[in-house]
Amino acid sequence: MCVEPSLPRHHLPPERLAELVRGEGGPAALDLLLGGERSRRLLLLRLLDDSTDLGPAWDLISAAQRLAPQVVDEVLMYPQTGMWLTTALRRLRGRAPVEGPPPWVELGHMAALAAAAALRAGLDFTIQVPVRHGRAPLPTLGCAVLPTTEPWTRATVRAEGDQAVVEAAGAEVAIPRQAASAAPGWHPVRRLGVGPRERRLELALDDVDPYRTYPRPTEPRPLSGEAAAQWRQMLEQAWDVLLREQPETARAMQRGLLSLTPTPAGERFRPRSVSAGDAFGGVEASEPDDAVQLAVTLVHEFQHTKLGGLLHLAPLLSHAPEGPAELWYAPWRNDPRPIEGLLQGIYAFVGIVRFWREHRKTEAAQPTMAHFEFALWRAHVARAMEQVRRHRRLTPLGTTLLETLHDHCAEWLAEPVPEESLALAQFCAADHDARWRAHHARPSDRAVDTAVRAWLDSANGPPAALESAPETVPDPAARWLDSLTVLVRHRLGDDDRISRDGPEKIAAGVTGALTGDALLAWGDAPAAQHAYLADLTVGSGPAAAWAGLGRSLAMTGTDPEAARLLCRHPERARAVHEALFRATGRAPDPVRLADWLGSPPA
């Protein structure tokens, strides 16, 4: 394969850079990012060739490039190719997880890429490709299913004239002339085209390429025809939403959204989606609840795609200093995040704020829900940005980007939102923050020990040392911190359900939710308080119960000092409560303890 001896220098003109800094970016900006990605892929391919012998695969893809360079470009720029390249290079350098296929299977994927390019270019050839658990994937085309019992083996791909076959274990699978057609033993990569002709989105619905899942590869899992039809219908509806409400974003997606990897549905209101900087243009997404949710997912992951492309051309951060990484609160995550991850989230959720800002104005929207989502995500983004917008590691471009997004967010925060939706959004944002603190903010052991002694000595108040800033220590048990928010969404979708099903049944349907959470989401603060106290009768009750108890106390207006302490610093109550239980074998009354901790230091 020919790699240009002198690759172009990539430059983002000021007007295109300004678009991306605003979290936007039209087709012209996407073309520039795609140009940078192409050069990066060529460099990675050269690095791989320099690191190992690609042999016949290199020769075959070079022949395909000479005959049909556009075809090879399409294979090279396929998102899964980028994922494979970085995975293979990390594997060669000992930086990839040990689990997974043998190295020869990983590197042999180059032969599968070459075979796919040669088939599309119309070449005659013979080459061996890896077989993974009976499936031989050919990127961008599909995969052959072979009757082998070996987890890892090889098959021969042979093309002559109009005939092409995959052979292994004494069996032969014919590849249809139109490789996008299904045939015995052949599962094609489906190509979806949705929308009117001039505003059409075309992408691959990829369920067979092993590198379609991020960040780790998985084996092919072809969809049924019925499931594929359902995805097509949902994508058509989501694209219609984007064309009407986000036309500029849709125009850019036509250039930069290349593949969609379907995964099974999760819980309602908890979609799962992933993208990767190494797989520009690829999105992995769970089956959505509805078209609006899929539209939001595409906006979210496309923001990641754009920022990933920008980061390959210009850094937002200087090199990290030596030592442990600083960790920050990301309102959309369960775990503390380094600044690199927080910036990714900020950029992605700016797109989501923009989506809900427009969607709430449409007749198709559920008004209360749409206003709630807009108010919630603008609050989350603002909270995240305030932590790092003047961070010392930001480059001039990084500073410009955050300051620009901060100004936009300030304008959004000033926009009116109906009282009910605004109150619920503020309630959920504060609750997520408190649950995160209950898990990850850790007062010093010395301050906790001093507080335990003061409590046992009946001191008038806690030690001043407990007011020192806590350390951020990741708690691996922190999961489902969005439980109350999910329950609020259930309430907005079906306000009568609490009387019909009861709080225990509702909470059981939302992973990680406590009974008190369901009661609180439906506004029954006294009952929620009782439920949270029942959870905290032992020394190691759920961390989320401390945050929920604070919310319920604040709503009832009882014990204001305890409510204030638990809403702002639930980690103090949790740490001292657990230490007292360990020291005495008895769990103190949570409200009385929180009231004491919230009093002025002794």
XYZ file of C-alpha atoms in Angstrom:
602
model
C 0.000 0.000 0.000
C 1.334 3.431 -0.889
C 1.697 5.846 1.999
C 2.416 9.376 0.827
C 6.115 10.197 1.365
C 5.138 13.677 2.498
C 1.807 13.793 4.315
C -0.073 17.094 4.311
C 0.117 19.431 7.262
C -3.349 19.861 8.672
C -4.626 23.282 9.596
C -7.966 24.392 11.000
C -8.834 27.886 9.713
C -9.980 30.283 12.466
C -13.627 30.174 11.400
C -13.730 26.357 11.505
C -11.865 26.219 14.796
C -14.318 28.752 16.229
C -17.217 26.468 15.259
C -15.679 23.526 17.086
C -14.801 25.636 20.124
C -18.496 26.552 20.377
C -19.347 22.859 20.432
C -20.669 23.085 16.889
C -18.999 22.383 13.525
C -20.561 22.050 10.087
C -19.696 19.842 7.102
C -16.599 21.888 6.195
C -15.182 21.506 9.702
C -15.956 17.775 9.601
C -14.107 17.423 6.289
C -11.027 18.965 7.892
C -11.256 16.599 10.859
C -11.697 13.646 8.516
C -8.593 14.720 6.588
C -6.606 14.705 9.790
C -7.979 11.282 10.702
C -6.985 9.870 7.320
C -3.385 10.977 7.769
C -3.370 9.587 11.286
C -4.635 6.208 10.074
C -1.965 6.080 7.377
C 0.727 6.837 9.932
C -0.596 4.154 12.288
C -0.668 1.666 9.426
C 2.928 2.481 8.584
C 3.894 2.082 12.244
C 2.227 -1.318 12.267
C 4.014 -2.374 9.091
C 7.315 -1.237 10.568
C 6.629 -3.222 13.753
C 5.654 -6.533 12.164
C 5.531 -8.297 8.811
C 2.101 -7.772 7.253
C 3.223 -9.776 4.228
C 0.533 -10.793 1.700
C -2.044 -8.536 3.352
C 0.068 -5.439 2.682
C 0.651 -6.509 -0.922
C -3.060 -7.153 -1.520
C -4.310 -3.881 -0.068
C -1.606 -2.043 -2.044
C -2.899 -3.653 -5.236
C -6.446 -2.642 -4.308
C -5.326 0.922 -3.696
C -3.705 1.162 -7.116
C -6.903 -0.016 -8.775
C -9.557 1.615 -6.552
C -8.087 4.168 -4.113
C -11.529 5.404 -3.041
C -12.480 1.896 -1.919
C -9.334 1.549 0.178
C -9.944 4.969 1.678
C -13.433 3.869 2.738
C -12.043 0.731 4.372
C -9.251 2.715 6.016
C -11.635 5.375 7.352
C -14.171 2.898 8.678
C -14.394 3.503 12.462
C -13.629 -0.114 13.287
C -10.374 0.050 11.289
C -9.151 2.849 13.522
C -10.054 0.835 16.603
C -8.219 -2.203 15.290
C -5.092 -0.227 14.403
C -4.657 1.211 17.887
C -5.565 -2.102 19.537
C -2.997 -3.988 17.463
C -0.252 -1.432 18.111
C -0.932 -1.456 21.849
C -0.839 -5.246 21.765
C 2.547 -5.215 20.052
C 3.890 -2.787 22.633
C 2.530 -4.708 25.605
C 0.013 -2.002 26.533
C -3.205 -3.901 25.828
C -5.077 -6.290 28.170
C -3.811 -9.859 28.053
C -7.289 -11.312 27.523
C -8.654 -11.513 24.004
C -7.670 -13.356 20.855
C -4.125 -14.604 20.258
C -1.742 -12.026 18.736
C -1.805 -13.732 15.334
C -5.586 -13.282 15.212
C -5.302 -9.606 16.145
C -2.610 -8.917 13.546
C -4.277 -11.225 11.013
C -7.205 -8.820 10.899
C -5.079 -6.878 8.407
C -5.660 -9.739 5.966
C -9.426 -9.419 6.501
C -9.203 -5.683 5.747
C -7.169 -6.395 2.615
C -9.627 -9.076 1.472
C -12.573 -6.696 1.943
C -10.839 -3.945 -0.028
C -9.815 -6.364 -2.802
C -13.339 -7.791 -3.080
C -14.805 -4.309 -3.383
C -12.128 -3.370 -5.944
C -12.911 -6.467 -8.057
C -9.477 -8.140 -7.782
C -8.729 -11.840 -8.181
C -6.842 -13.085 -5.126
C -6.394 -15.749 -2.468
C -5.556 -14.932 1.161
C -5.975 -16.436 4.610
C -7.985 -14.566 7.261
C -8.655 -15.259 10.958
C -11.769 -17.126 12.074
C -13.173 -16.171 15.489
C -15.422 -18.774 17.094
C -16.652 -19.935 13.707
C -17.038 -16.495 12.132
C -14.747 -14.893 9.555
C -15.458 -11.146 9.466
C -14.616 -9.052 6.405
C -14.784 -5.380 7.507
C -17.405 -3.156 5.816
C -18.882 -6.231 4.066
C -20.029 -8.874 6.563
C -18.927 -12.220 7.949
C -19.021 -15.859 6.936
C -20.230 -18.516 9.385
C -18.147 -21.708 9.233
C -18.615 -25.102 10.936
C -15.384 -25.053 12.925
C -15.247 -25.924 16.617
C -11.905 -24.206 17.179
C -12.111 -20.821 18.912
C -9.324 -19.408 16.719
C -8.405 -20.708 13.291
C -7.950 -19.572 9.684
C -10.075 -19.536 6.554
C -9.167 -18.935 2.932
C -10.852 -16.133 1.011
C -10.701 -16.714 -2.740
C -12.014 -14.424 -5.487
C -11.965 -15.147 -9.209
C -14.070 -13.256 -11.692
C -17.571 -12.852 -10.294
C -17.156 -15.646 -7.743
C -15.892 -15.228 -4.174
C -15.885 -17.795 -1.375
C -14.666 -18.290 2.174
C -13.383 -21.823 2.874
C -12.523 -23.579 6.138
C -13.063 -26.911 7.874
C -14.136 -28.540 4.609
C -16.965 -26.032 4.143
C -17.425 -23.224 1.671
C -19.491 -20.049 2.021
C -20.232 -18.098 -1.138
C -20.092 -14.310 -0.819
C -22.988 -12.816 -2.833
C -22.116 -10.528 -5.728
C -23.946 -7.867 -3.783
C -22.175 -8.449 -0.477
C -24.871 -6.438 1.344
C -27.329 -9.271 0.601
C -27.838 -12.136 3.027
C -27.071 -15.676 1.814
C -26.560 -19.113 3.381
C -23.667 -18.750 5.830
C -23.209 -15.071 5.031
C -24.275 -12.173 7.318
C -23.860 -8.803 5.611
C -23.095 -5.473 7.232
C -26.381 -3.705 6.656
C -26.260 -0.231 5.125
C -28.986 2.110 6.312
C -30.093 5.198 4.453
C -32.696 7.414 6.109
C -34.154 10.815 5.340
C -34.950 12.714 2.123
C -32.483 12.478 -0.721
C -30.694 15.794 -0.206
C -30.523 15.334 3.573
C -29.933 11.617 3.726
C -27.958 9.919 6.481
C -26.116 6.804 5.334
C -24.283 4.586 7.778
C -23.467 0.979 8.547
C -25.519 -0.934 11.099
C -22.557 -3.048 12.144
C -23.257 -6.171 14.183
C -20.362 -8.346 12.979
C -17.045 -6.486 12.994
C -15.098 -7.552 16.122
C -13.828 -3.976 16.612
C -17.304 -2.418 16.557
C -17.489 -2.320 20.389
C -15.432 0.176 22.358
C -12.948 0.056 23.957
C -12.543 -3.746 23.716
C -13.394 -5.976 20.750
C -16.152 -8.579 20.955
C -17.139 -11.407 18.675
C -19.779 -10.949 15.927
C -23.421 -11.158 17.075
C -25.653 -10.756 13.994
C -29.080 -9.222 14.494
C -32.252 -10.943 13.408
C -34.048 -9.436 10.439
C -36.819 -8.243 12.747
C -34.377 -6.510 15.094
C -32.580 -4.841 12.190
C -35.913 -3.564 10.846
C -36.736 -2.132 14.273
C -33.394 -0.297 14.349
C -34.012 1.090 10.865
C -37.423 2.402 11.892
C -36.070 3.971 15.080
C -33.202 5.585 13.180
C -35.600 7.008 10.594
C -37.667 8.597 13.370
C -34.623 9.920 15.233
C -33.194 11.387 12.033
C -36.483 13.141 11.383
C -36.245 14.715 14.849
C -32.690 15.887 14.164
C -33.522 17.295 10.737
C -36.362 19.348 12.192
C -34.748 20.478 15.431
C -30.970 20.290 14.901
C -30.500 20.876 11.153
C -26.869 22.083 11.371
C -25.866 19.142 13.546
C -27.624 16.811 11.121
C -25.697 18.265 8.169
C -22.422 17.591 9.976
C -23.540 14.068 10.905
C -24.050 13.321 7.226
C -20.277 13.680 6.865
C -19.014 12.320 10.155
C -21.411 9.642 11.406
C -20.278 6.425 9.749
C -21.407 3.392 11.735
C -23.858 2.427 14.451
C -23.306 -0.675 16.571
C -26.547 -1.950 18.124
C -26.579 -3.498 21.597
C -29.513 -4.835 23.653
C -31.848 -2.463 25.476
C -31.148 -1.606 29.083
C -33.455 -0.188 31.709
C -35.888 2.525 30.770
C -34.290 5.982 30.947
C -30.828 4.395 31.175
C -29.506 4.111 27.632
C -25.924 2.979 27.173
C -23.768 4.462 24.445
C -20.043 4.550 23.736
C -17.701 6.122 21.216
C -13.916 6.225 21.016
C -11.375 8.731 19.776
C -9.673 5.945 17.832
C -12.927 5.037 16.046
C -13.854 8.380 14.489
C -17.470 8.300 13.313
C -18.486 5.144 15.167
C -21.233 4.912 17.793
C -22.172 1.945 19.946
C -25.686 2.314 21.381
C -28.258 0.252 23.240
C -31.732 -0.151 21.811
C -33.459 3.109 22.768
C -36.722 3.705 24.595
C -37.915 5.923 21.748
C -36.742 8.037 18.820
C -36.032 11.120 20.937
C -33.708 9.130 23.169
C -31.834 7.832 20.113
C -31.562 11.374 18.720
C -30.067 12.531 22.042
C -27.630 9.591 21.985
C -26.455 10.432 18.466
C -25.916 14.080 19.436
C -24.017 13.037 22.551
C -21.658 10.626 20.811
C -21.182 12.887 17.799
C -19.901 15.560 20.173
C -17.316 13.049 21.382
C -16.394 12.292 17.775
C -15.774 15.956 16.971
C -13.732 16.570 20.100
C -11.728 13.404 19.491
C -10.863 14.617 15.996
C -9.921 18.058 17.315
C -7.669 16.536 19.982
C -5.768 14.626 17.299
C -4.867 18.003 15.760
C -4.525 20.359 18.744
C -4.228 19.655 22.498
C -6.517 21.241 25.067
C -4.247 20.275 27.973
C -0.536 20.396 28.655
C 1.235 17.255 29.813
C 0.159 16.025 33.217
C 2.606 16.523 36.077
C 4.040 13.447 37.737
C 2.136 11.938 40.625
C -1.474 10.863 41.163
C -3.990 12.395 38.776
C -6.432 14.960 40.119
C -9.970 13.641 40.154
C -13.149 15.655 39.698
C -16.902 15.397 40.063
C -18.585 14.518 36.751
C -22.369 14.875 37.230
C -23.071 12.248 34.572
C -20.819 9.571 36.058
C -20.659 7.353 39.121
C -16.880 7.667 39.458
C -14.475 10.600 39.890
C -12.865 11.597 36.601
C -9.502 13.025 35.565
C -9.640 16.364 33.808
C -9.286 14.716 30.381
C -12.479 12.739 30.949
C -14.294 15.704 32.463
C -13.581 17.830 29.374
C -14.951 15.073 27.155
C -18.126 14.983 29.209
C -18.544 18.757 29.231
C -18.244 18.924 25.445
C -20.669 16.043 24.937
C -23.312 17.323 27.330
C -23.187 20.829 25.886
C -24.668 19.167 22.815
C -27.376 17.563 24.937
C -28.275 20.913 26.534
C -28.621 22.391 23.042
C -30.832 19.490 21.991
C -33.272 19.858 24.886
C -33.243 23.647 24.572
C -34.713 23.310 21.074
C -36.790 20.189 21.639
C -38.750 21.753 24.505
C -40.101 24.355 22.038
C -41.677 21.772 19.723
C -45.220 20.472 19.726
C -43.965 16.887 19.758
C -42.211 17.293 23.108
C -43.535 16.153 26.478
C -43.309 19.678 27.918
C -42.584 18.966 31.585
C -40.010 16.281 30.742
C -38.283 18.367 28.075
C -38.027 21.425 30.325
C -36.736 19.183 33.122
C -34.000 17.685 30.917
C -32.899 21.117 29.703
C -32.720 22.529 33.237
C -30.977 19.429 34.613
C -28.247 19.187 32.002
C -27.475 22.906 31.955
C -27.011 22.715 35.741
C -24.772 19.648 35.440
C -22.611 21.224 32.721
C -22.263 24.478 34.663
C -21.253 22.567 37.811
C -18.624 20.586 35.925
C -17.155 23.635 34.174
C -16.813 25.701 37.339
C -14.371 23.130 38.709
C -11.810 23.326 35.913
C -12.397 26.334 33.649
C -9.236 28.025 34.934
C -7.174 24.903 35.457
C -3.417 25.379 35.160
C -3.071 22.558 32.611
C -5.369 24.164 30.025
C -3.626 25.247 26.836
C -4.689 28.565 25.264
C -7.070 26.595 23.039
C -8.413 24.689 26.034
C -8.990 27.937 27.908
C -10.778 29.466 24.922
C -12.968 26.414 24.522
C -14.051 26.305 28.162
C -14.591 30.047 28.407
C -16.694 29.998 25.240
C -18.816 27.107 26.480
C -19.087 28.769 29.891
C -20.519 31.913 28.284
C -23.080 29.868 26.362
C -24.016 28.010 29.531
C -24.476 31.291 31.405
C -26.987 32.370 28.751
C -28.839 29.059 29.042
C -28.972 29.346 32.829
C -30.748 32.689 32.432
C -33.502 31.222 30.250
C -36.845 30.743 32.015
C -38.043 27.234 32.823
C -41.488 26.382 34.253
C -41.429 26.183 38.040
C -42.196 22.471 38.409
C -39.522 21.340 35.915
C -36.951 23.750 37.331
C -37.537 22.630 40.920
C -37.266 18.963 39.973
C -34.056 19.579 37.995
C -32.429 21.475 40.862
C -33.564 18.748 43.254
C -32.018 15.964 41.116
C -28.782 17.862 40.426
C -28.228 18.498 44.131
C -29.093 14.889 44.995
C -26.575 13.439 42.522
C -23.878 15.744 43.910
C -24.652 14.652 47.479
C -24.656 10.934 46.587
C -21.311 11.355 44.866
C -19.870 13.064 47.937
C -21.241 10.355 50.232
C -19.254 7.810 48.238
C -16.077 9.556 47.150
C -15.378 12.433 49.556
C -13.406 11.080 52.514
C -12.721 13.145 55.652
C -9.325 12.507 57.198
C -9.080 9.551 59.574
C -7.700 11.856 62.240
C -10.673 14.233 62.001
C -13.130 11.320 62.145
C -11.397 9.802 65.185
C -11.486 13.175 66.924
C -15.183 13.509 66.124
C -15.895 10.048 67.548
C -14.198 10.951 70.830
C -16.040 14.277 70.968
C -19.397 12.567 70.421
C -18.702 9.946 73.085
C -17.614 12.730 75.467
C -20.884 14.618 74.789
C -19.079 17.647 73.389
C -21.208 20.601 72.328
C -20.158 20.296 68.715
C -17.850 18.506 66.285
C -14.125 19.250 65.985
C -13.091 22.013 63.590
C -10.804 19.540 61.826
C -13.859 17.876 60.295
C -14.482 21.025 58.220
C -11.218 20.587 56.291
C -11.609 19.721 52.614
C -12.017 15.952 52.234
C -9.834 13.827 49.993
C -11.347 12.373 46.840
C -10.985 8.600 47.097
C -12.755 6.507 44.426
C -15.281 4.139 45.955
C -15.731 1.084 43.710
C -19.138 0.490 45.316
C -20.486 3.747 43.851
C -23.046 2.784 41.247
C -26.455 3.995 40.087
C -26.036 7.492 41.514
C -28.732 8.634 39.072
C -31.414 6.456 40.692
C -33.484 9.339 42.054
C -33.274 11.159 38.710
C -34.455 8.045 36.870
C -37.363 7.712 39.295
C -38.313 11.356 38.688
C -38.418 10.600 34.953
C -40.725 7.662 35.694
C -42.929 10.006 37.701
C -43.060 12.547 34.883
C -44.047 9.761 32.505
C -46.658 8.223 34.845
C -47.554 10.312 37.880
C -50.252 7.889 39.126
C -47.952 4.900 39.378
C -46.998 5.311 43.043
C -50.603 4.754 44.156
C -51.024 1.845 41.740
C -47.773 -0.090 42.244
C -46.385 1.133 45.558
C -42.875 2.478 46.302
C -41.237 -0.911 46.872
C -42.268 -2.230 43.452
C -41.245 0.980 41.701
C -37.850 1.013 43.420
C -37.326 -2.652 42.514
C -37.686 -1.726 38.834
C -34.823 0.787 38.967
C -31.470 -0.804 39.719
C -29.792 0.800 42.713
C -32.901 2.639 43.905
C -33.970 2.544 47.555
C -37.578 2.513 48.689
C -36.982 5.985 50.106
C -35.894 7.159 46.649
C -39.248 6.200 45.121
C -41.140 7.921 47.927
C -38.979 11.018 47.593
C -39.362 11.129 43.803
C -43.147 11.186 44.241
C -42.938 13.895 46.919
C -43.733 11.893 50.068
C -40.876 13.241 52.188
C -42.068 12.008 55.636
C -42.406 8.418 54.407
C -39.076 8.695 52.578
C -37.390 9.893 55.782
C -38.736 6.863 57.642
C -37.474 4.521 54.883
C -33.985 6.045 54.817
C -33.703 5.819 58.609
C -34.576 2.131 58.376
C -31.674 1.710 55.920
C -29.291 3.405 58.369
C -30.034 1.408 61.481
C -26.702 -0.394 61.092
C -23.218 1.023 60.742
C -22.742 0.272 57.055
C -26.031 1.330 55.486
C -26.099 2.449 51.845
C -24.218 5.688 51.198
C -27.115 6.967 49.059
C -29.414 6.866 52.105
C -27.463 9.723 53.724
C -28.061 11.977 50.735
C -31.708 10.928 50.526
C -32.221 11.536 54.226
C -30.876 15.064 53.803
C -33.315 15.743 50.944
C -36.278 14.391 52.897
C -35.391 16.474 55.978
C -35.054 19.589 53.813
C -38.457 18.970 52.220
C -40.235 18.500 55.543
C -38.462 21.464 57.120
C -37.644 19.471 60.258
C -34.162 19.404 61.767
C -32.740 22.146 59.528
C -29.180 21.761 60.832
C -29.201 18.030 60.087
C -30.730 18.674 56.664
C -28.117 21.290 55.793
C -25.239 19.048 56.869
C -26.524 16.001 54.976
C -27.307 17.958 51.816
C -23.866 19.580 51.728
C -21.576 17.106 53.500
C -23.167 13.644 53.785
C -19.656 12.180 53.811
C -19.069 13.528 57.322
C -22.140 11.836 58.743
C -21.402 8.580 56.956
C -17.771 8.434 58.084
C -18.461 9.309 61.738
C -21.529 7.045 61.898
C -19.551 4.051 60.638
C -16.635 4.812 62.961
C -18.964 5.026 65.958
C -20.550 1.709 65.023
C -17.125 0.084 64.819
C -16.065 1.586 68.147
C -19.197 0.839 70.161
C -21.131 -1.833 68.282
C -24.148 0.509 68.254
C -25.392 2.779 65.466
C -26.240 6.297 66.694
C -29.437 7.984 65.575
C -28.592 9.399 62.114
C -30.615 12.591 62.475
C -29.285 13.353 65.955
C -25.726 12.735 64.730
C -26.215 14.923 61.652
C -27.710 17.675 63.795
C -24.644 17.548 66.056
C -22.257 17.523 63.087
C -24.071 20.517 61.626
C -23.680 22.607 64.778
C -20.790 25.073 65.175
C -17.434 23.396 65.946
C -16.649 23.040 69.618
